[in-house]
CSV table of C-alpha atoms in Angstrom, one decimal:
chain,number,residue,atom,x,y,z
A,417,MET,CA,0.0,0.0,0.0
A,418,ARG,CA,1.4,3.4,-0.9
A,419,LYS,CA,2.0,5.9,1.8
A,420,MET,CA,0.8,8.7,-0.3
A,421,LYS,CA,-2.5,7.3,-1.4
A,422,ILE,CA,-5.2,5.4,0.5
A,423,ILE,CA,-8.0,4.9,-2.0
A,424,ALA,CA,-7.4,5.4,-4.7
A,425,LEU,CA,-23.6,1.7,-19.4
A,426,MET,CA,-26.5,2.3,-22.8
A,427,ILE,CA,-29.9,1.3,-24.1
A,428,THR,CA,-30.6,1.8,-27.8
A,429,VAL,CA,-33.4,0.1,-29.6
A,430,ALA,CA,-31.7,-1.6,-32.5
A,431,MET,CA,-31.7,-4.8,-34.5
A,432,ALA,CA,-30.1,-7.9,-33.0
A,433,LEU,CA,-26.4,-7.6,-32.8
A,434,THR,CA,-23.8,-10.3,-32.5
A,435,ALA,CA,-21.4,-11.4,-29.8
A,436,CYS,CA,-18.2,-13.3,-30.6
A,437,GLY,CA,-19.5,-13.9,-34.1
A,438,LYS,CA,-22.8,-15.5,-33.0
A,439,ALA,CA,-26.3,-14.2,-32.4
A,440,ALA,CA,-27.0,-14.4,-28.7
A,441,ASP,CA,-30.8,-14.8,-28.5
A,442,ALA,CA,-33.2,-16.1,-25.9
A,443,ASP,CA,-34.9,-18.6,-28.3
A,444,ILE,CA,-35.3,-22.1,-26.9
A,445,LYS,CA,-32.7,-24.4,-28.4
A,446,THR,CA,-31.9,-28.0,-27.5
A,447,GLU,CA,-28.7,-29.9,-27.2
A,448,GLY,CA,-29.7,-33.6,-27.3
A,449,GLU,CA,-32.6,-33.9,-24.9
A,450,LYS,CA,-31.6,-30.8,-22.9
A,451,THR,CA,-32.8,-27.2,-23.4
A,452,VAL,CA,-29.9,-24.8,-23.7
A,453,LEU,CA,-29.7,-21.8,-21.4
A,454,THR,CA,-27.3,-19.1,-22.6
A,455,LEU,CA,-25.2,-17.3,-20.0
A,456,GLY,CA,-23.7,-14.1,-21.3
A,457,THR,CA,-20.8,-12.7,-19.4
A,458,VAL,CA,-18.4,-9.8,-19.7
A,459,SER,CA,-15.7,-11.5,-17.6
A,460,SER,CA,-13.8,-14.7,-17.6
A,461,ALA,CA,-14.6,-15.8,-14.0
A,462,SER,CA,-13.6,-19.4,-13.6
A,463,ALA,CA,-16.3,-19.8,-10.9
A,464,LEU,CA,-18.9,-19.3,-13.6
A,465,GLN,CA,-17.6,-22.2,-15.6
A,466,ARG,CA,-17.3,-24.5,-12.6
A,467,GLN,CA,-20.9,-23.7,-11.5
A,468,ALA,CA,-22.2,-24.2,-15.1
A,469,ASP,CA,-20.4,-27.6,-15.2
A,470,ALA,CA,-21.9,-28.7,-11.9
A,471,PHE,CA,-25.4,-27.5,-13.0
A,472,ASN,CA,-25.1,-29.4,-16.3
A,473,ILE,CA,-24.1,-32.6,-14.6
A,474,GLN,CA,-26.9,-32.4,-12.0
A,475,ASN,CA,-29.7,-31.1,-14.2
A,476,THR,CA,-31.5,-33.5,-16.6
A,477,GLU,CA,-33.5,-30.8,-18.4
A,478,TYR,CA,-31.2,-27.8,-19.0
A,479,GLN,CA,-27.7,-27.2,-20.2
A,480,ILE,CA,-25.8,-24.0,-19.5
A,481,GLU,CA,-23.9,-22.5,-22.4
A,482,ILE,CA,-21.5,-19.6,-21.6
A,483,ARG,CA,-21.0,-16.9,-24.2
A,484,SER,CA,-18.4,-14.3,-23.6
A,485,TYR,CA,-19.0,-10.7,-24.5
A,486,GLN,CA,-15.6,-9.6,-23.2
A,487,ASP,CA,-14.4,-8.5,-26.6
A,488,ALA,CA,-17.8,-7.6,-28.0
A,489,ALA,CA,-17.9,-4.3,-29.9
A,490,VAL,CA,-20.4,-3.2,-32.5
A,491,ASP,CA,-20.2,0.3,-33.9
A,492,GLY,CA,-18.1,1.3,-30.9
A,493,SER,CA,-20.4,-0.2,-28.3
A,494,ASN,CA,-18.8,-2.1,-25.5
A,495,ALA,CA,-19.9,-5.5,-24.0
A,496,ILE,CA,-22.7,-4.1,-21.9
A,497,ASN,CA,-24.0,-1.9,-24.7
A,498,THR,CA,-24.1,-5.0,-27.0
A,499,ILE,CA,-26.1,-7.1,-24.4
A,500,GLN,CA,-28.5,-4.2,-23.8
A,501,MET,CA,-29.1,-3.7,-27.5
A,502,GLU,CA,-29.8,-7.4,-28.0
A,503,ILE,CA,-32.3,-7.4,-25.1
A,504,SER,CA,-34.0,-4.2,-26.4
A,505,ALA,CA,-34.4,-6.0,-29.7
A,506,GLY,CA,-36.2,-8.9,-28.0
A,507,LYS,CA,-33.2,-11.2,-27.8
A,508,GLY,CA,-30.1,-11.7,-25.7
A,509,PRO,CA,-28.8,-14.4,-23.4
A,510,ASP,CA,-31.1,-16.0,-20.8
A,511,ILE,CA,-28.8,-15.1,-17.9
A,512,ILE,CA,-26.4,-12.2,-17.8
A,513,ASP,CA,-23.3,-11.8,-15.6
A,514,PHE,CA,-22.6,-8.1,-15.6
A,515,GLY,CA,-19.3,-8.6,-13.7
A,516,TYR,CA,-17.0,-5.7,-13.2
A,517,LEU,CA,-19.0,-3.5,-15.7
A,518,TYR,CA,-22.1,-3.4,-13.5
A,519,THR,CA,-23.8,-0.2,-12.6
A,520,PRO,CA,-27.5,0.4,-11.8
A,521,GLY,CA,-27.9,2.0,-15.1
A,522,ALA,CA,-26.8,-1.2,-16.9
A,523,VAL,CA,-30.0,-2.9,-15.8
A,524,SER,CA,-32.5,0.0,-16.1
A,525,LYS,CA,-35.5,0.5,-18.3
A,526,GLY,CA,-37.1,-2.9,-17.6
A,527,ILE,CA,-34.7,-5.1,-19.5
A,528,MET,CA,-34.2,-7.5,-16.6
A,529,GLU,CA,-36.5,-9.7,-14.5
A,530,ASP,CA,-37.3,-8.8,-10.9
A,531,LEU,CA,-35.7,-11.6,-8.9
A,532,SER,CA,-37.7,-10.8,-5.8
A,533,ALA,CA,-40.7,-12.7,-7.2
A,534,TYR,CA,-38.6,-15.8,-7.8
A,535,MET,CA,-37.3,-15.7,-4.2
A,536,GLU,CA,-40.8,-15.3,-2.8
A,537,GLU,CA,-42.3,-18.1,-4.8
A,538,ASP,CA,-39.4,-20.6,-4.3
A,539,GLU,CA,-40.3,-22.8,-1.4
A,540,ASP,CA,-36.7,-24.0,-1.1
A,541,PHE,CA,-35.3,-20.4,-0.8
A,542,HIS,CA,-35.5,-18.6,2.4
A,543,LYS,CA,-34.4,-15.0,2.2
A,544,GLU,CA,-34.1,-14.7,5.9
A,545,ASP,CA,-31.1,-17.1,5.8
A,546,TYR,CA,-29.2,-14.3,4.0
A,547,PHE,CA,-28.1,-10.8,4.7
A,548,GLU,CA,-31.4,-9.3,3.3
A,549,ASN,CA,-30.3,-5.7,3.7
A,550,ILE,CA,-27.2,-6.4,1.4
A,551,ILE,CA,-29.5,-8.1,-1.2
A,552,ASN,CA,-31.8,-5.1,-1.0
A,553,THR,CA,-29.1,-2.5,-1.5
A,554,PHE,CA,-29.0,-3.5,-5.2
A,555,ALA,CA,-32.7,-3.0,-5.7
A,556,ILE,CA,-33.8,-0.1,-7.9
A,557,ASP,CA,-37.3,1.3,-7.2
A,558,ASN,CA,-37.9,-1.8,-5.0
A,559,LYS,CA,-37.1,-4.2,-7.9
A,560,LEU,CA,-34.2,-6.6,-7.6
A,561,TYR,CA,-32.7,-6.9,-11.1
A,562,VAL,CA,-29.4,-8.5,-10.1
A,563,ILE,CA,-27.8,-10.4,-7.3
A,564,SER,CA,-24.1,-10.9,-6.4
A,565,PRO,CA,-23.3,-14.1,-4.5
A,566,GLN,CA,-20.6,-12.3,-2.5
A,567,PHE,CA,-19.8,-8.7,-1.5
A,568,THR,CA,-17.4,-6.3,0.2
A,569,ILE,CA,-18.2,-3.5,2.6
A,570,ASN,CA,-16.4,-0.3,2.0
A,571,THR,CA,-16.4,2.0,5.0
A,572,VAL,CA,-14.4,4.5,7.0
A,573,ALA,CA,-13.2,3.9,10.6
A,574,VAL,CA,-12.8,6.7,13.1
A,575,ARG,CA,-12.1,6.8,16.8
A,576,LYS,CA,-15.2,6.2,18.8
A,577,GLU,CA,-14.0,8.8,21.4
A,578,ASP,CA,-14.3,11.4,18.6
A,579,LEU,CA,-17.7,10.6,17.1
A,580,GLY,CA,-19.4,8.3,19.6
A,581,ASP,CA,-22.0,5.9,18.2
A,582,ALA,CA,-23.1,8.0,15.3
A,583,ILE,CA,-24.1,5.8,12.3
A,584,ASN,CA,-24.1,8.4,9.6
A,585,TRP,CA,-22.8,11.8,8.7
A,586,GLU,CA,-22.9,14.4,5.9
A,587,ILE,CA,-20.1,16.4,4.3
A,588,GLN,CA,-20.7,19.2,6.7
A,589,ASP,CA,-20.1,16.8,9.6
A,590,VAL,CA,-16.8,15.7,8.0
A,591,MET,CA,-15.8,19.3,7.6
A,592,SER,CA,-16.7,20.1,11.2
A,593,TYR,CA,-14.8,17.1,12.5
A,594,TYR,CA,-11.7,18.0,10.6
A,595,GLN,CA,-11.8,21.6,11.7
A,596,LYS,CA,-12.4,20.9,15.4
A,597,SER,CA,-9.5,18.3,15.4
A,598,GLY,CA,-7.0,21.1,14.5
A,599,GLN,CA,-5.2,22.1,11.3
A,600,ASP,CA,-2.1,20.1,12.4
A,601,LYS,CA,-4.0,16.9,11.8
A,602,ILE,CA,-4.3,15.0,8.5
A,603,LEU,CA,-7.6,13.6,7.2
A,604,PHE,CA,-5.7,10.5,6.1
A,605,PRO,CA,-2.1,9.8,5.0
A,606,GLY,CA,-1.7,11.3,1.5
A,607,ASP,CA,-4.6,13.7,1.8
A,608,SER,CA,-3.9,16.1,-1.1
A,609,ARG,CA,-6.9,18.0,-2.4
A,610,LYS,CA,-7.4,15.6,-5.4
A,611,GLU,CA,-7.1,12.6,-3.2
A,612,VAL,CA,-9.6,13.9,-0.7
A,613,PHE,CA,-12.0,14.9,-3.4
A,614,GLY,CA,-11.7,11.6,-5.2
A,615,PHE,CA,-12.0,9.6,-2.1
A,616,LEU,CA,-15.2,11.4,-0.8
A,617,CYS,CA,-16.7,11.7,-4.3
A,618,MET,CA,-16.4,8.0,-5.2
A,619,GLY,CA,-17.6,6.9,-1.8
A,620,SER,CA,-20.7,9.2,-1.8
A,621,MET,CA,-21.6,9.1,-5.5
A,622,GLY,CA,-25.0,7.5,-4.7
A,623,THR,CA,-26.0,10.8,-3.0
A,624,TYR,CA,-25.9,12.7,-6.3
A,625,ILE,CA,-27.5,10.2,-8.7
A,626,ASN,CA,-31.0,8.7,-8.7
A,627,TRP,CA,-30.9,5.5,-10.7
A,628,THR,CA,-34.7,5.1,-10.7
A,629,ASP,CA,-35.2,8.0,-13.1
A,630,GLY,CA,-31.7,8.8,-14.2
A,631,SER,CA,-31.6,12.3,-12.6
A,632,CYS,CA,-28.6,13.8,-10.8
A,633,CYS,CA,-28.2,16.7,-8.4
A,634,PHE,CA,-24.5,17.8,-8.4
A,635,ASP,CA,-25.9,21.4,-8.2
A,636,ASP,CA,-27.8,21.0,-5.0
A,637,GLY,CA,-25.1,22.7,-2.8
A,638,LYS,CA,-23.7,19.6,-1.1
A,639,PHE,CA,-21.4,18.8,-3.9
A,640,LYS,CA,-20.1,22.3,-3.8
A,641,GLU,CA,-19.3,21.8,-0.1
A,642,LEU,CA,-17.4,18.7,-1.0
A,643,ILE,CA,-15.2,20.5,-3.5
A,644,THR,CA,-14.5,23.5,-1.3
A,645,PHE,CA,-13.7,21.2,1.6
A,646,ALA,CA,-11.2,19.3,-0.5
A,647,ASP,CA,-9.7,22.6,-1.8
A,648,GLN,CA,-8.3,23.4,1.6
A,649,PHE,CA,-5.8,20.5,1.4
A,650,PRO,CA,-2.4,20.9,-0.3
A,651,ASP,CA,-1.6,20.0,-3.9
A,652,TYR,CA,0.7,17.3,-2.6
A,653,ARG,CA,1.7,15.8,0.7
A,654,ILE,CA,5.5,15.4,1.0
A,655,TYR,CA,6.7,13.3,4.0
A,656,ASP,CA,10.1,12.6,5.5
A,657,GLU,CA,11.7,9.2,4.8
A,658,ASP,CA,10.9,8.0,8.2
A,659,PHE,CA,7.1,8.8,7.8
A,660,SER,CA,5.0,6.0,9.3
A,661,VAL,CA,1.4,5.4,8.5
A,662,LEU,CA,0.9,3.4,11.7
A,663,SER,CA,2.4,6.1,13.8
A,664,GLN,CA,0.1,8.7,12.3
A,665,PHE,CA,-3.0,6.7,13.3
A,666,ARG,CA,-1.8,5.5,16.7
A,667,SER,CA,-0.7,9.0,17.7
A,668,GLY,CA,-4.1,10.4,16.7
A,669,ASN,CA,-2.7,12.6,14.0
A,670,ALA,CA,-4.6,10.8,11.2
A,671,LEU,CA,-8.4,10.9,11.5
A,672,LEU,CA,-10.0,8.7,8.9
A,673,TYR,CA,-9.0,5.1,8.0
A,674,PRO,CA,-10.6,4.0,4.6
A,675,LEU,CA,-11.4,0.3,5.1
A,676,SER,CA,-12.5,-2.4,2.7
A,677,VAL,CA,-14.0,-5.4,4.6
A,678,SER,CA,-13.6,-8.2,2.2
A,679,ASN,CA,-13.0,-10.9,4.7
A,680,VAL,CA,-13.5,-11.5,8.5
A,681,TYR,CA,-10.3,-9.8,9.4
A,682,GLY,CA,-11.2,-6.3,8.3
A,683,CYS,CA,-12.2,-4.9,11.6
A,684,THR,CA,-9.2,-6.5,13.3
A,685,LYS,CA,-6.9,-4.7,10.9
A,686,ALA,CA,-8.6,-1.4,11.6
A,687,ARG,CA,-8.3,-1.9,15.4
A,688,MET,CA,-4.7,-2.8,15.2
A,689,VAL,CA,-3.9,0.2,12.9
A,690,PHE,CA,-5.4,2.6,15.5
A,691,GLY,CA,-3.7,0.8,18.4
A,692,ASP,CA,-6.4,-1.4,19.8
A,693,ILE,CA,-9.0,1.3,20.7
A,694,PRO,CA,-12.8,1.3,20.2
A,695,LEU,CA,-13.8,2.4,16.7
A,696,ASN,CA,-16.8,3.8,14.9
A,697,TYR,CA,-17.3,2.5,11.4
A,698,ILE,CA,-19.3,5.5,10.2
A,699,GLY,CA,-18.4,5.2,6.5
A,700,TYR,CA,-18.8,7.9,3.8
A,701,PRO,CA,-21.0,11.0,4.0
A,702,LEU,CA,-24.2,9.8,2.5
A,703,ASP,CA,-27.0,12.3,3.2
A,704,GLY,CA,-28.7,10.7,6.2
A,705,ARG,CA,-27.9,7.1,5.3
A,706,ASN,CA,-25.4,4.9,7.0
A,707,GLY,CA,-22.1,5.4,5.2
A,708,SER,CA,-20.9,1.8,5.0
A,709,VAL,CA,-21.7,0.7,1.4
A,710,ALA,CA,-22.0,-2.8,-0.2
A,711,GLN,CA,-19.8,-3.5,-3.2
A,712,PRO,CA,-20.8,-6.5,-5.4
A,713,GLY,CA,-18.3,-9.2,-6.1
A,714,ARG,CA,-16.9,-10.3,-9.5
A,715,ILE,CA,-20.1,-12.1,-10.4
A,716,ILE,CA,-23.4,-10.2,-10.7
A,717,LEU,CA,-26.3,-12.2,-12.2
A,718,GLY,CA,-29.7,-11.4,-13.6
A,719,ILE,CA,-32.3,-12.8,-15.9
A,720,ASN,CA,-33.2,-11.4,-19.3
A,721,LYS,CA,-36.8,-10.2,-19.5
A,722,ASN,CA,-37.1,-11.9,-22.9
A,723,SER,CA,-35.9,-15.3,-21.7
A,724,LYS,CA,-38.3,-18.2,-22.3
A,725,ASN,CA,-36.5,-20.2,-19.6
A,726,LYS,CA,-36.8,-17.9,-16.6
A,727,GLU,CA,-37.5,-20.4,-13.9
A,728,ALA,CA,-34.6,-22.6,-15.0
A,729,SER,CA,-32.4,-19.5,-15.1
A,730,TRP,CA,-33.4,-18.7,-11.5
A,731,GLN,CA,-32.5,-22.3,-10.5
A,732,PHE,CA,-29.0,-21.7,-11.9
A,733,ILE,CA,-28.6,-18.3,-10.2
A,734,LYS,CA,-29.9,-19.9,-6.9
A,735,SER,CA,-27.0,-22.4,-7.0
A,736,PHE,CA,-24.6,-19.5,-6.3
A,737,LEU,CA,-26.5,-18.8,-3.1
A,738,GLN,CA,-26.5,-22.3,-1.7
A,739,GLU,CA,-24.1,-23.6,0.9
A,740,GLU,CA,-21.7,-25.4,-1.4
A,741,TYR,CA,-20.9,-22.3,-3.4
A,742,GLN,CA,-21.1,-19.9,-0.5
A,743,SER,CA,-18.5,-21.9,1.5
A,744,SER,CA,-16.1,-21.8,-1.5
A,745,ILE,CA,-16.0,-18.0,-1.7
A,746,GLU,CA,-12.5,-16.6,-1.3
A,747,ASN,CA,-12.7,-13.0,-2.6
A,748,GLY,CA,-15.4,-11.3,-0.6
A,749,LEU,CA,-18.0,-12.0,2.1
A,750,PRO,CA,-20.7,-14.7,1.7
A,751,LEU,CA,-24.3,-13.7,1.5
A,752,LEU,CA,-25.3,-16.8,3.6
A,753,LYS,CA,-25.5,-15.9,7.3
A,754,SER,CA,-24.5,-19.4,8.5
A,755,GLU,CA,-21.4,-19.4,6.4
A,756,MET,CA,-20.4,-16.0,7.7
A,757,GLU,CA,-20.9,-17.3,11.3
A,758,ILE,CA,-18.7,-20.3,10.6
A,759,ARG,CA,-15.9,-18.0,9.3
A,760,LEU,CA,-16.1,-15.7,12.2
A,761,GLU,CA,-16.0,-18.5,14.7
A,762,LYS,CA,-13.0,-20.1,13.0
A,763,ALA,CA,-11.2,-16.8,12.8
A,764,GLN,CA,-11.4,-16.5,16.6
A,765,GLU,CA,-9.4,-19.7,17.0
A,766,ILE,CA,-5.6,-19.7,17.1
A,767,GLU,CA,-4.2,-22.3,14.6
A,768,TYR,CA,-0.7,-23.7,14.6
A,769,GLU,CA,1.8,-24.8,11.9
A,770,LYS,CA,5.4,-25.9,11.8
A,771,ASN,CA,8.1,-23.4,10.8
A,772,GLU,CA,11.2,-24.1,8.7
A,773,THR,CA,12.9,-25.7,11.7
A,774,GLY,CA,9.9,-27.9,12.5
A,775,GLU,CA,8.9,-25.9,15.5
A,776,LYS,CA,5.2,-25.5,16.3
A,777,VAL,CA,4.2,-21.8,15.9
A,778,GLU,CA,1.0,-19.8,15.7
A,779,LYS,CA,-0.3,-19.5,12.1
A,780,ALA,CA,-0.8,-16.0,10.6
A,781,LYS,CA,-4.2,-15.8,8.9
A,782,ASP,CA,-3.8,-12.3,7.5
A,783,SER,CA,-1.5,-9.3,7.9
A,784,ILE,CA,-1.3,-5.5,7.8
A,785,LEU,CA,1.4,-4.1,5.5
A,786,PHE,CA,2.3,-0.5,4.8
A,787,GLU,CA,5.2,0.4,2.4
A,788,GLY,CA,8.4,0.8,4.3
A,789,GLU,CA,7.1,-0.7,7.5
A,790,ASP,CA,7.2,-4.2,9.0
A,791,ALA,CA,4.2,-6.4,8.4
A,792,ILE,CA,1.9,-7.0,11.4
A,793,ASP,CA,0.5,-10.6,11.4
A,794,ILE,CA,-3.0,-11.4,12.5
A,795,PHE,CA,-3.3,-14.7,14.2
A,796,CYS,CA,-7.0,-14.5,15.3
A,797,ILE,CA,-9.8,-12.0,15.7
A,798,SER,CA,-11.5,-11.0,19.0
A,799,LYS,CA,-15.2,-11.5,19.8
A,800,GLN,CA,-15.7,-7.8,19.5
A,801,ASP,CA,-14.1,-7.8,16.0
A,802,ALA,CA,-16.6,-10.4,14.9
A,803,CYS,CA,-19.5,-8.4,16.3
A,804,ASP,CA,-18.1,-5.3,14.6
A,805,VAL,CA,-18.0,-7.1,11.2
A,806,LEU,CA,-21.7,-8.2,11.6
A,807,GLU,CA,-22.7,-4.7,12.7
A,808,ILE,CA,-21.1,-3.1,9.7
A,809,ILE,CA,-22.8,-5.5,7.4
A,810,SER,CA,-26.2,-5.1,9.0
A,811,ASN,CA,-25.9,-1.3,8.9
A,812,ALA,CA,-25.3,-1.1,5.1
A,813,GLU,CA,-28.2,0.3,3.1
A,814,THR,CA,-26.5,1.6,0.0
A,815,ALA,CA,-24.8,-0.3,-2.9
A,816,TYR,CA,-21.4,0.8,-4.3
A,817,ALA,CA,-21.3,0.8,-8.1
A,818,VAL,CA,-19.3,3.4,-9.8
A,819,ASP,CA,-19.6,4.3,-13.5
A,820,TYR,CA,-15.9,5.1,-14.1
A,821,ASP,CA,-16.6,7.1,-17.3
A,822,LEU,CA,-18.9,9.3,-15.4
A,823,TYR,CA,-16.4,9.5,-12.5
A,824,SER,CA,-13.7,10.6,-15.0
A,825,ILE,CA,-16.0,13.4,-16.2
A,826,ILE,CA,-16.4,14.6,-12.7
A,827,LEU,CA,-12.7,14.4,-11.9
A,828,GLU,CA,-11.8,16.2,-15.1
A,829,GLU,CA,-14.1,19.2,-14.4
A,830,ALA,CA,-13.2,19.4,-10.8
A,831,GLY,CA,-9.6,19.5,-11.9
A,832,ARG,CA,-10.4,22.7,-13.8
A,833,TYR,CA,-11.3,24.3,-10.4
A,834,PHE,CA,-8.3,22.9,-8.5
A,835,ASP,CA,-5.7,23.5,-11.2
A,836,ASP,CA,-7.0,26.3,-13.4
A,837,GLY,CA,-8.9,28.4,-10.8
A,838,ARG,CA,-12.2,28.4,-12.7
A,839,ASP,CA,-15.2,29.8,-10.9
A,840,ILE,CA,-16.7,27.0,-8.8
A,841,ASN,CA,-20.3,27.7,-9.7
A,842,SER,CA,-19.4,27.4,-13.4
A,843,VAL,CA,-17.6,24.2,-12.7
A,844,ILE,CA,-20.5,22.7,-10.9
A,845,GLU,CA,-22.9,23.8,-13.6
A,846,ILE,CA,-20.8,22.1,-16.2
A,847,ILE,CA,-20.5,18.9,-14.1
A,848,GLN,CA,-24.3,18.8,-13.7
A,849,SER,CA,-24.8,19.3,-17.4
A,850,ARG,CA,-22.3,16.8,-18.6
A,851,ALA,CA,-23.4,14.2,-16.0
A,852,SER,CA,-27.1,14.6,-16.9
A,853,ILE,CA,-26.3,14.3,-20.6
A,854,TYR,CA,-24.0,11.3,-20.1
A,855,ILE,CA,-26.6,9.4,-17.9
A,856,SER,CA,-29.4,10.2,-20.4
A,857,GLU,CA,-27.5,9.1,-23.5
A,858,ASN,CA,-26.0,6.0,-21.9
A,859,TYR,CA,-28.9,4.7,-19.8
A,860,TYR,CA,-32.2,6.5,-20.3
A,861,GLY,CA,-32.1,7.6,-23.9
């Protein structure tokens, strides 16, 4: 991890297009005695193929056929555009994995099935066995068009002695916290103006975009406050060679710790970084909502509204939510509560292994590493750490899905204020205009 930096789709009615040289339609086709279900994906996740192979062996009626849209490009359209255009033309694959290209806009305008109905009607599926609030964060206007079998929680940790048990804050609260802490403090290591702006903007993007109707509100005043807050930080942070990230947090000089909880050791890492003190995982400033946000995993599945095999498609998607798959998840947190409980309990146990000399030693399960500093091994988590992980998950009510093209537009225009000294009202007006046009043309046109 760098010391200087701690952070860091389009619907057109058209004729059926092709992907990888083949028409990807939702017509019923058979392979031998089985009906073929097409699974369109923009990624090359091996888990998709493994799950498809297992489904094909176990199911006597249906056969999953995977079609990659990774390199799909028609008239300059990318993979998501191609899939959307096929669906708009009445075709497309039965099941879609939006993968890393997912944004709420990618599934807008009624091109996908609402999975909630399938969950409610399936007697073998019990939504209460899962983190329902995480599933619901991906709903748009109370309709669940996609589901991700695993997730990560992105949040921000602060000292509980500073903010108490507050579960949300707005940009004004962040500003007030920083100002009251004293100008000798840093927001986080590497907090230059562009890093602060990028960090807060990406984390709170959902505040400024309504994916239900495609409207945005970068001109409502709060975004202006975000930009002006970031502008008080220097162009660059230059530190001495002996600068220590750990020392900054443990001394109380660094205020915010951006945290990605992708496994059961996330809260343990934060606690150890701050020096084993009580923490508040308040997250990003999100306008009255809890600031911890759910980020989908690499697989994000939905059912084509045009599919003639919707129930069978649901059965395949459901296989990702069952214990066998949930227990195999490595990159991210499982949706299944019982699997999470197993992981948290196991993480609280000290395990042993033999070192190079054959001596029995405690086994490191994870570690904390900052550039230029010695690694800190994690051998187990505390009961409080486990409770904190579950609390962070249960508090999340917002999904994290960034359209990076839109994000680039915002960074570009904000840069004209930071670097060129343009009038801030003019900059915000341009951001509002460009963002509105982009969203309209790419999602709601």
